[in-house]
Amino acid sequence: MRKLFFSATAMLLMMGTAPMMAQMGMTDAQVIQYVQDGLKQGKDQQQLMMELAARGVTQEQAMRLRQQYEQESIGGKGNSAYPAKMEKSRLRNINDDNKLTDDWAKEEESIKNEWMEVNNNPDQVFGRNIFMNKKLTFEPDMNIATPANYRLGPGDEIIIDIWGASENKIRQEISPDGAINITGLGLVSLNGLNISDAKVFLKSELGKIYADEGNNIQISLGKTRSIKINVMGEVMIPGTYTLSAFASVFHALYCAGGVTDLGSLRNIIVTRNGKAVAYVDVYEYILQGKTMDNINLQENDVIIVPTYNSIVKMEGKVKRPMKYEMKDDETVSDVLKYAGFFAPDAYKNSVRVVRQNGREKSIATVKRENYGSFNVMDGDVLTADSIIDNRFANKLEIKGAVYRPGVYEFCREISTVKKLLEQADGLLGDAFTNRAVLYRQRENLTSEVLPVDVKGIMTGNAADVELKNNDVLYIPSIYDIKSIGNVHISGEVLRPGEYPYADNMTLEDIVITAGGLKEAASTVRVDVSRPLKNNKGTIVSDSLARDFSFGLKDGFVIDGTPGFVLEPYDQVFVRKSPEYHVQKNVTIEGEVMYNGEYSLQYKNERLSHLVKRAGGVTKFGYVKGAKLTRIANEHEISRMHSVIEMMRRELGDNMANALRMELDSTFTVGINMEDALKNPGGSADIVLREGDVISVPEMNTTVKINGAVMMPNTVTYIDGKNVGYYLNQAGGYARSASRTKKFIIYMNGEIEKVKKRSNKVEPGCEIVVPSKVKSNKLGEVIGYATSFASLATMVASLANLLK
């Protein structure tokens, strides 16, 4: 409610310096109550504004109420109440001391952006928003001298200063009867006199009582009166306005909110005493700055804004494509003038006009010579097309082996091949002059090629060739007609790749160009492969290439042909030294004397040797439970990825996601460290590789029973007890158990299927009873899925199973 009341009072303010007046008035409380009752009745803001003005609510009263509500909003006494965008744009004479809040500043910026958008809108009628610009109010300047033609009337204040032999100052306001009362003279009528005539008349009258020649009389205008004018027709807020006596037609239109979408800007009528005294054309002000029709208003003047006569749309390649209001006798030439004339890339010889003739549309092509005689009509759409981008009236082009290739003017000075070459600063050194190519376009737009003897033309041995418009001359390079090729280098160099071939390029040159040798490069084996070339060959050869081998030292050939010269398309291979190796580290942790990271000493170093280097297993270590975690190489990762994809196809994505089937980079390798330490180098003594992690745990004296049993359990290990004993500790088999598929997972990662309870149960192991599943290889593995230590172990097992 507060916001709506605030908006209604703001709309009252936007009517101008003073809104419509009436004889009666309303108190602040009555205004507030009236607005609240009106809003409850469903009245809109504009209706309330008009009713308040008719009941005598003044601008000062509305401003006071607005300031009061704004201060309460800023002080936190209620919700902020800001007027709507249009209402804010209509607020005119707010005192400078009334500071805008940040929200008001943002609204100002929003209005500015909207103004810019409207002015760049091709569907906007040109000039229609001129009276909506708050920076262009047309408000009269009250600080200038009174115009000589200003006519006095009731409400004007006359100031008479007399000095010299007599001293006196008279300030009189012209009465409603048009006179002032001067002591000693009585009533002096000034109504209707302009300020110049009034000064002469008053001096003459005052001379009757101030006849001494030593008196000086000065007459000036003090406060000016207000006048009431009426703005009617197609304006936003038609009505009666009280304005300054200096107000003009444009200021009145501004106070009325500007013209509507139906209003005319070209034929605004000002009537005085029932007769038309001016016809205002806003376009003359906008485009030419003419203000002669923007006359000063007088009491009871009526401004009438009729509907527009015709609106046409100008689109295409003009500087200001918009809609324009036109008069009856205006032509295409006038539309182009209003649109800023043609854009630089416009086709200026004709304009297309689409017209509605009452039944259908028609098209007229208006030639340049008829622009000034072809009258436009309401609804016409004029289009200025663009020029043809790829068409030139005088174009030549030269390409290839010249110093300044590009586009040139076809003219008398550049009309032959020789002149064009001279204009392009001549030929490059690599130009192939025996034959150039001239591309020429025929009249039917097909092309032909003409050979040109450039060498003969330049030496005078051949006739110069005359050029035509749009000719393209191509001067080939010797490298264009003969493939030079590159030299490729790969292997142990810093920057392997392709390099341009150059004459006399040696093996040393290409190595240096590639950044030199890497630390791992072999200096005794650098190979060069050269393609076999025989342009005159007539049989198919079984040889593909010829190879050369060299040794290098300090970048120079020491073994092979010194200064070996490369040829185009040679390939250079810098081999890696077979005796160059980088360290490969493994880790051993847990119950060993010196756990940590170790570098492998040789390629086939085994588990037992690493344990020995680590000082052996401590007395607390459980050798049978030692396990090895290995990083999967590319081949293993690829194989496990294939297995996962197969499982997803078989199980579906939902089941696969439930099992968290994601590729892992590591997996567990089952080892038997006890046998490896007893028999170094034997089959149990596994060969290590980079990234391996060997874990030697402490003794674990429990056994875990899991899977399809009545109650999965972990119990104390008892030496000598078989699998059946531990299954009983878990309540026996569940109904879904696959009794013949049970297996044991040992601490070292090994897995064994239980065979008639003969398997040995060891400390820390896990007995798993899978559920019944469909009998196939995939089903067997999936039945075990939830019991593996990691998905990688399961996938690795399945990958081995499916080999």
Short mmCIF file of N, CA and C in Angstrom, two decimals, residues 395-510:
data_model
loop_
_atom_site.label_atom_id
_atom_site.label_comp_id
_atom_site.label_asym_id
_atom_site.label_seq_id
_atom_site.Cartn_x
_atom_site.Cartn_y
_atom_site.Cartn_z
N LYS A 395 39.91 -3.71 -60.65
CA LYS A 395 40.75 -4.48 -59.74
C LYS A 395 41.72 -5.37 -60.50
N LEU A 396 42.98 -5.36 -60.04
CA LEU A 396 44.00 -6.31 -60.46
C LEU A 396 44.61 -6.93 -59.21
N GLU A 397 45.08 -8.16 -59.34
CA GLU A 397 45.71 -8.82 -58.21
C GLU A 397 46.94 -9.58 -58.69
N ILE A 398 47.99 -9.52 -57.87
CA ILE A 398 49.21 -10.26 -58.18
C ILE A 398 49.59 -11.07 -56.96
N LYS A 399 49.95 -12.32 -57.18
CA LYS A 399 50.29 -13.25 -56.12
C LYS A 399 51.63 -13.90 -56.41
N GLY A 400 52.18 -14.51 -55.37
CA GLY A 400 53.38 -15.32 -55.57
C GLY A 400 54.66 -14.61 -55.25
N ALA A 401 55.69 -14.87 -56.06
CA ALA A 401 57.06 -14.48 -55.77
C ALA A 401 57.36 -13.05 -56.22
N VAL A 402 56.66 -12.08 -55.61
CA VAL A 402 56.95 -10.66 -55.82
C VAL A 402 57.07 -10.02 -54.44
N TYR A 403 57.66 -8.83 -54.41
CA TYR A 403 57.90 -8.19 -53.11
C TYR A 403 56.62 -7.68 -52.47
N ARG A 404 55.69 -7.21 -53.28
CA ARG A 404 54.45 -6.65 -52.72
C ARG A 404 53.23 -7.29 -53.40
N PRO A 405 52.92 -8.54 -53.06
CA PRO A 405 51.71 -9.15 -53.61
C PRO A 405 50.49 -8.45 -53.04
N GLY A 406 49.41 -8.45 -53.79
CA GLY A 406 48.18 -7.84 -53.29
C GLY A 406 47.31 -7.35 -54.42
N VAL A 407 46.37 -6.45 -54.04
CA VAL A 407 45.38 -5.93 -54.96
C VAL A 407 45.80 -4.53 -55.40
N TYR A 408 45.65 -4.26 -56.70
CA TYR A 408 46.04 -2.96 -57.26
C TYR A 408 44.93 -2.43 -58.16
N GLU A 409 45.00 -1.12 -58.41
CA GLU A 409 44.03 -0.46 -59.27
C GLU A 409 44.32 -0.76 -60.74
N PHE A 410 43.27 -1.10 -61.48
CA PHE A 410 43.40 -1.28 -62.92
C PHE A 410 43.15 0.09 -63.58
N CYS A 411 44.21 0.65 -64.11
CA CYS A 411 44.12 1.98 -64.70
C CYS A 411 45.15 2.09 -65.83
N ARG A 412 45.25 3.24 -66.42
CA ARG A 412 46.18 3.44 -67.54
C ARG A 412 47.62 3.21 -67.09
N GLU A 413 47.95 3.62 -65.88
CA GLU A 413 49.33 3.46 -65.40
C GLU A 413 49.65 2.00 -65.07
N ILE A 414 48.63 1.19 -64.78
CA ILE A 414 48.85 -0.23 -64.47
C ILE A 414 47.92 -1.02 -65.39
N SER A 415 48.36 -1.25 -66.60
CA SER A 415 47.49 -1.90 -67.58
C SER A 415 48.12 -3.10 -68.25
N THR A 416 49.43 -3.39 -67.96
CA THR A 416 50.10 -4.55 -68.56
C THR A 416 50.81 -5.34 -67.48
N VAL A 417 51.26 -6.53 -67.86
CA VAL A 417 51.97 -7.40 -66.90
C VAL A 417 53.22 -6.72 -66.39
N LYS A 418 54.00 -6.09 -67.25
CA LYS A 418 55.24 -5.45 -66.84
C LYS A 418 54.96 -4.30 -65.87
N LYS A 419 53.96 -3.49 -66.15
CA LYS A 419 53.63 -2.38 -65.26
C LYS A 419 53.15 -2.88 -63.90
N LEU A 420 52.40 -3.98 -63.90
CA LEU A 420 51.93 -4.54 -62.63
C LEU A 420 53.10 -5.07 -61.81
N LEU A 421 54.07 -5.73 -62.48
CA LEU A 421 55.25 -6.22 -61.77
C LEU A 421 56.07 -5.07 -61.19
N GLU A 422 56.19 -4.00 -61.94
CA GLU A 422 56.92 -2.84 -61.43
C GLU A 422 56.20 -2.22 -60.24
N GLN A 423 54.87 -2.20 -60.29
CA GLN A 423 54.11 -1.64 -59.18
C GLN A 423 54.27 -2.50 -57.93
N ALA A 424 54.48 -3.81 -58.12
CA ALA A 424 54.67 -4.73 -57.00
C ALA A 424 56.13 -4.80 -56.56
N ASP A 425 56.97 -3.84 -56.98
CA ASP A 425 58.37 -3.74 -56.58
C ASP A 425 59.23 -4.87 -57.13
N GLY A 426 58.79 -5.55 -58.17
CA GLY A 426 59.63 -6.52 -58.84
C GLY A 426 59.53 -7.92 -58.30
N LEU A 427 60.37 -8.79 -58.91
CA LEU A 427 60.34 -10.22 -58.60
C LEU A 427 61.28 -10.56 -57.46
N LEU A 428 60.90 -11.59 -56.68
CA LEU A 428 61.79 -12.14 -55.67
C LEU A 428 62.87 -12.99 -56.34
N GLY A 429 63.91 -13.27 -55.60
CA GLY A 429 65.01 -14.05 -56.16
C GLY A 429 64.63 -15.46 -56.52
N ASP A 430 63.61 -16.02 -55.84
CA ASP A 430 63.23 -17.41 -56.12
C ASP A 430 62.11 -17.51 -57.15
N ALA A 431 61.78 -16.41 -57.83
CA ALA A 431 60.70 -16.42 -58.81
C ALA A 431 61.05 -17.31 -60.01
N PHE A 432 60.09 -18.11 -60.44
CA PHE A 432 60.25 -18.94 -61.63
C PHE A 432 59.69 -18.12 -62.81
N THR A 433 60.58 -17.59 -63.62
CA THR A 433 60.18 -16.61 -64.63
C THR A 433 59.89 -17.20 -66.01
N ASN A 434 60.15 -18.50 -66.19
CA ASN A 434 59.91 -19.08 -67.51
C ASN A 434 58.42 -19.15 -67.86
N ARG A 435 57.59 -19.24 -66.81
CA ARG A 435 56.16 -19.37 -67.08
C ARG A 435 55.37 -18.90 -65.84
N ALA A 436 54.58 -17.87 -66.03
CA ALA A 436 53.64 -17.44 -64.99
C ALA A 436 52.23 -17.73 -65.49
N VAL A 437 51.26 -17.57 -64.60
CA VAL A 437 49.88 -17.92 -64.92
C VAL A 437 49.01 -16.68 -64.73
N LEU A 438 48.20 -16.37 -65.73
CA LEU A 438 47.27 -15.25 -65.67
C LEU A 438 45.85 -15.81 -65.70
N TYR A 439 45.12 -15.59 -64.59
CA TYR A 439 43.73 -16.05 -64.50
C TYR A 439 42.82 -14.90 -64.93
N ARG A 440 41.92 -15.18 -65.87
CA ARG A 440 41.06 -14.14 -66.43
C ARG A 440 39.60 -14.63 -66.42
N GLN A 441 38.72 -13.71 -66.05
CA GLN A 441 37.30 -14.03 -66.01
C GLN A 441 36.63 -13.57 -67.30
N ARG A 442 35.92 -14.51 -67.96
CA ARG A 442 35.21 -14.18 -69.18
C ARG A 442 33.92 -13.44 -68.84
N GLU A 443 33.26 -12.94 -69.87
CA GLU A 443 32.02 -12.22 -69.68
C GLU A 443 30.91 -13.11 -69.13
N ASN A 444 30.97 -14.42 -69.42
CA ASN A 444 29.96 -15.34 -68.89
C ASN A 444 30.34 -15.87 -67.51
N LEU A 445 31.33 -15.22 -66.86
CA LEU A 445 31.79 -15.52 -65.51
C LEU A 445 32.57 -16.82 -65.39
N THR A 446 32.85 -17.50 -66.48
CA THR A 446 33.78 -18.62 -66.42
C THR A 446 35.21 -18.09 -66.47
N SER A 447 36.15 -18.91 -66.11
CA SER A 447 37.54 -18.48 -66.05
C SER A 447 38.38 -19.18 -67.09
N GLU A 448 39.45 -18.50 -67.50
CA GLU A 448 40.43 -19.10 -68.39
C GLU A 448 41.83 -18.78 -67.85
N VAL A 449 42.82 -19.60 -68.28
CA VAL A 449 44.20 -19.44 -67.84
C VAL A 449 45.06 -19.13 -69.05
N LEU A 450 45.87 -18.09 -68.92
CA LEU A 450 46.76 -17.69 -70.01
C LEU A 450 48.20 -17.79 -69.53
N PRO A 451 49.09 -18.48 -70.30
CA PRO A 451 50.50 -18.54 -69.91
C PRO A 451 51.19 -17.21 -70.19
N VAL A 452 52.14 -16.87 -69.33
CA VAL A 452 52.86 -15.59 -69.47
C VAL A 452 54.36 -15.87 -69.37
N ASP A 453 55.11 -15.41 -70.35
CA ASP A 453 56.57 -15.52 -70.34
C ASP A 453 57.14 -14.28 -69.63
N VAL A 454 57.27 -14.36 -68.31
CA VAL A 454 57.71 -13.22 -67.52
C VAL A 454 59.14 -12.85 -67.87
N LYS A 455 59.98 -13.86 -68.03
CA LYS A 455 61.38 -13.59 -68.33
C LYS A 455 61.51 -12.84 -69.65
N GLY A 456 60.76 -13.29 -70.67
CA GLY A 456 60.83 -12.63 -71.98
C GLY A 456 60.29 -11.21 -71.92
N ILE A 457 59.22 -10.98 -71.14
CA ILE A 457 58.65 -9.64 -71.03
C ILE A 457 59.64 -8.69 -70.36
N MET A 458 60.30 -9.17 -69.31
CA MET A 458 61.21 -8.29 -68.57
C MET A 458 62.48 -7.99 -69.37
N THR A 459 62.89 -8.92 -70.23
CA THR A 459 64.11 -8.68 -71.03
C THR A 459 63.79 -8.04 -72.38
N GLY A 460 62.54 -7.94 -72.71
CA GLY A 460 62.15 -7.34 -73.99
C GLY A 460 62.08 -8.33 -75.13
N ASN A 461 62.27 -9.61 -74.89
CA ASN A 461 62.24 -10.62 -75.94
C ASN A 461 60.83 -11.12 -76.24
N ALA A 462 59.86 -10.75 -75.40
CA ALA A 462 58.47 -11.16 -75.63
C ALA A 462 57.59 -9.93 -75.45
N ALA A 463 56.45 -9.95 -76.14
CA ALA A 463 55.54 -8.81 -76.09
C ALA A 463 54.86 -8.75 -74.73
N ASP A 464 54.67 -7.54 -74.23
CA ASP A 464 53.96 -7.34 -72.96
C ASP A 464 52.50 -7.74 -73.14
N VAL A 465 51.88 -8.21 -72.08
CA VAL A 465 50.50 -8.71 -72.13
C VAL A 465 49.59 -7.65 -71.53
N GLU A 466 48.54 -7.29 -72.29
CA GLU A 466 47.56 -6.33 -71.81
C GLU A 466 46.65 -7.00 -70.77
N LEU A 467 46.39 -6.28 -69.71
CA LEU A 467 45.54 -6.80 -68.64
C LEU A 467 44.11 -6.32 -68.80
N LYS A 468 43.19 -7.05 -68.12
CA LYS A 468 41.78 -6.67 -68.07
C LYS A 468 41.32 -6.64 -66.62
N ASN A 469 40.18 -6.02 -66.42
CA ASN A 469 39.63 -5.91 -65.07
C ASN A 469 39.45 -7.30 -64.45
N ASN A 470 39.82 -7.41 -63.15
CA ASN A 470 39.71 -8.63 -62.35
C ASN A 470 40.73 -9.69 -62.73
N ASP A 471 41.77 -9.37 -63.53
CA ASP A 471 42.84 -10.33 -63.81
C ASP A 471 43.62 -10.63 -62.53
N VAL A 472 44.08 -11.88 -62.41
CA VAL A 472 44.92 -12.31 -61.29
C VAL A 472 46.19 -12.92 -61.87
N LEU A 473 47.34 -12.33 -61.58
CA LEU A 473 48.63 -12.81 -62.08
C LEU A 473 49.36 -13.56 -60.98
N TYR A 474 49.73 -14.81 -61.27
CA TYR A 474 50.44 -15.63 -60.28
C TYR A 474 51.86 -15.91 -60.77
N ILE A 475 52.85 -15.48 -59.95
CA ILE A 475 54.26 -15.73 -60.26
C ILE A 475 54.73 -16.86 -59.35
N PRO A 476 54.98 -18.06 -59.90
CA PRO A 476 55.38 -19.18 -59.03
C PRO A 476 56.81 -19.02 -58.55
N SER A 477 57.09 -19.69 -57.44
CA SER A 477 58.45 -19.79 -56.92
C SER A 477 59.06 -21.10 -57.40
N ILE A 478 60.36 -21.13 -57.45
CA ILE A 478 61.01 -22.39 -57.83
C ILE A 478 60.69 -23.48 -56.83
N TYR A 479 60.37 -23.10 -55.60
CA TYR A 479 60.02 -24.09 -54.58
C TYR A 479 58.60 -24.58 -54.76
N ASP A 480 57.78 -23.81 -55.47
CA ASP A 480 56.41 -24.24 -55.72
C ASP A 480 56.36 -25.36 -56.76
N ILE A 481 57.28 -25.32 -57.71
CA ILE A 481 57.25 -26.31 -58.79
C ILE A 481 58.16 -27.49 -58.50
N LYS A 482 58.94 -27.39 -57.43
CA LYS A 482 59.80 -28.49 -57.04
C LYS A 482 59.71 -28.65 -55.53
N SER A 483 59.31 -29.85 -55.09
CA SER A 483 59.15 -30.09 -53.66
C SER A 483 60.52 -30.21 -53.00
N ILE A 484 60.79 -29.31 -52.06
CA ILE A 484 62.08 -29.32 -51.35
C ILE A 484 62.07 -30.35 -50.24
N GLY A 485 60.93 -30.47 -49.56
CA GLY A 485 60.83 -31.48 -48.51
C GLY A 485 61.45 -31.04 -47.20
N ASN A 486 61.23 -31.86 -46.16
CA ASN A 486 61.77 -31.61 -44.83
C ASN A 486 62.68 -32.76 -44.43
N VAL A 487 63.36 -32.55 -43.32
CA VAL A 487 64.18 -33.60 -42.72
C VAL A 487 63.58 -33.91 -41.36
N HIS A 488 63.38 -35.20 -41.09
CA HIS A 488 62.76 -35.63 -39.83
C HIS A 488 63.83 -36.21 -38.91
N ILE A 489 63.75 -35.83 -37.61
CA ILE A 489 64.66 -36.40 -36.62
C ILE A 489 63.85 -36.82 -35.41
N SER A 490 64.12 -37.99 -34.88
CA SER A 490 63.39 -38.51 -33.73
C SER A 490 64.36 -39.22 -32.81
N GLY A 491 63.85 -39.67 -31.68
CA GLY A 491 64.68 -40.38 -30.72
C GLY A 491 65.18 -39.49 -29.61
N GLU A 492 66.42 -39.70 -29.18
CA GLU A 492 66.97 -39.06 -27.98
C GLU A 492 67.57 -37.70 -28.29
N VAL A 493 66.72 -36.77 -28.76
CA VAL A 493 67.12 -35.37 -28.93
C VAL A 493 66.08 -34.52 -28.19
N LEU A 494 66.45 -33.27 -27.90
CA LEU A 494 65.58 -32.43 -27.08
C LEU A 494 64.32 -31.99 -27.81
N ARG A 495 64.44 -31.74 -29.13
CA ARG A 495 63.28 -31.25 -29.87
C ARG A 495 63.09 -32.06 -31.14
N PRO A 496 62.59 -33.28 -31.04
CA PRO A 496 62.38 -34.10 -32.24
C PRO A 496 61.28 -33.50 -33.09
N GLY A 497 61.31 -33.78 -34.38
CA GLY A 497 60.26 -33.27 -35.26
C GLY A 497 60.75 -33.06 -36.68
N GLU A 498 59.95 -32.30 -37.46
CA GLU A 498 60.26 -31.99 -38.85
C GLU A 498 60.96 -30.65 -38.93
N TYR A 499 62.01 -30.57 -39.77
CA TYR A 499 62.74 -29.32 -39.96
C TYR A 499 62.93 -29.07 -41.46
N PRO A 500 62.83 -27.79 -41.86
CA PRO A 500 62.97 -27.50 -43.30
C PRO A 500 64.36 -27.88 -43.81
N TYR A 501 64.37 -28.44 -44.99
CA TYR A 501 65.65 -28.81 -45.59
C TYR A 501 66.34 -27.57 -46.15
N ALA A 502 67.65 -27.56 -46.02
CA ALA A 502 68.47 -26.50 -46.61
C ALA A 502 69.67 -27.15 -47.29
N ASP A 503 70.14 -26.54 -48.35
CA ASP A 503 71.30 -27.10 -49.06
C ASP A 503 72.49 -27.22 -48.11
N ASN A 504 73.24 -28.30 -48.31
CA ASN A 504 74.47 -28.58 -47.54
C ASN A 504 74.18 -28.83 -46.06
N MET A 505 72.97 -29.23 -45.71
CA MET A 505 72.66 -29.56 -44.31
C MET A 505 73.29 -30.90 -43.97
N THR A 506 74.08 -30.93 -42.89
CA THR A 506 74.78 -32.15 -42.47
C THR A 506 74.07 -32.78 -41.29
N LEU A 507 74.53 -33.99 -40.92
CA LEU A 507 73.96 -34.69 -39.76
C LEU A 507 74.18 -33.88 -38.49
N GLU A 508 75.38 -33.28 -38.38
CA GLU A 508 75.66 -32.46 -37.21
C GLU A 508 74.70 -31.27 -37.13
N ASP A 509 74.36 -30.68 -38.30
CA ASP A 509 73.48 -29.51 -38.32
C ASP A 509 72.09 -29.85 -37.79
N ILE A 510 71.53 -30.99 -38.23
CA ILE A 510 70.18 -31.32 -37.82
C ILE A 510 70.13 -31.68 -36.34
#
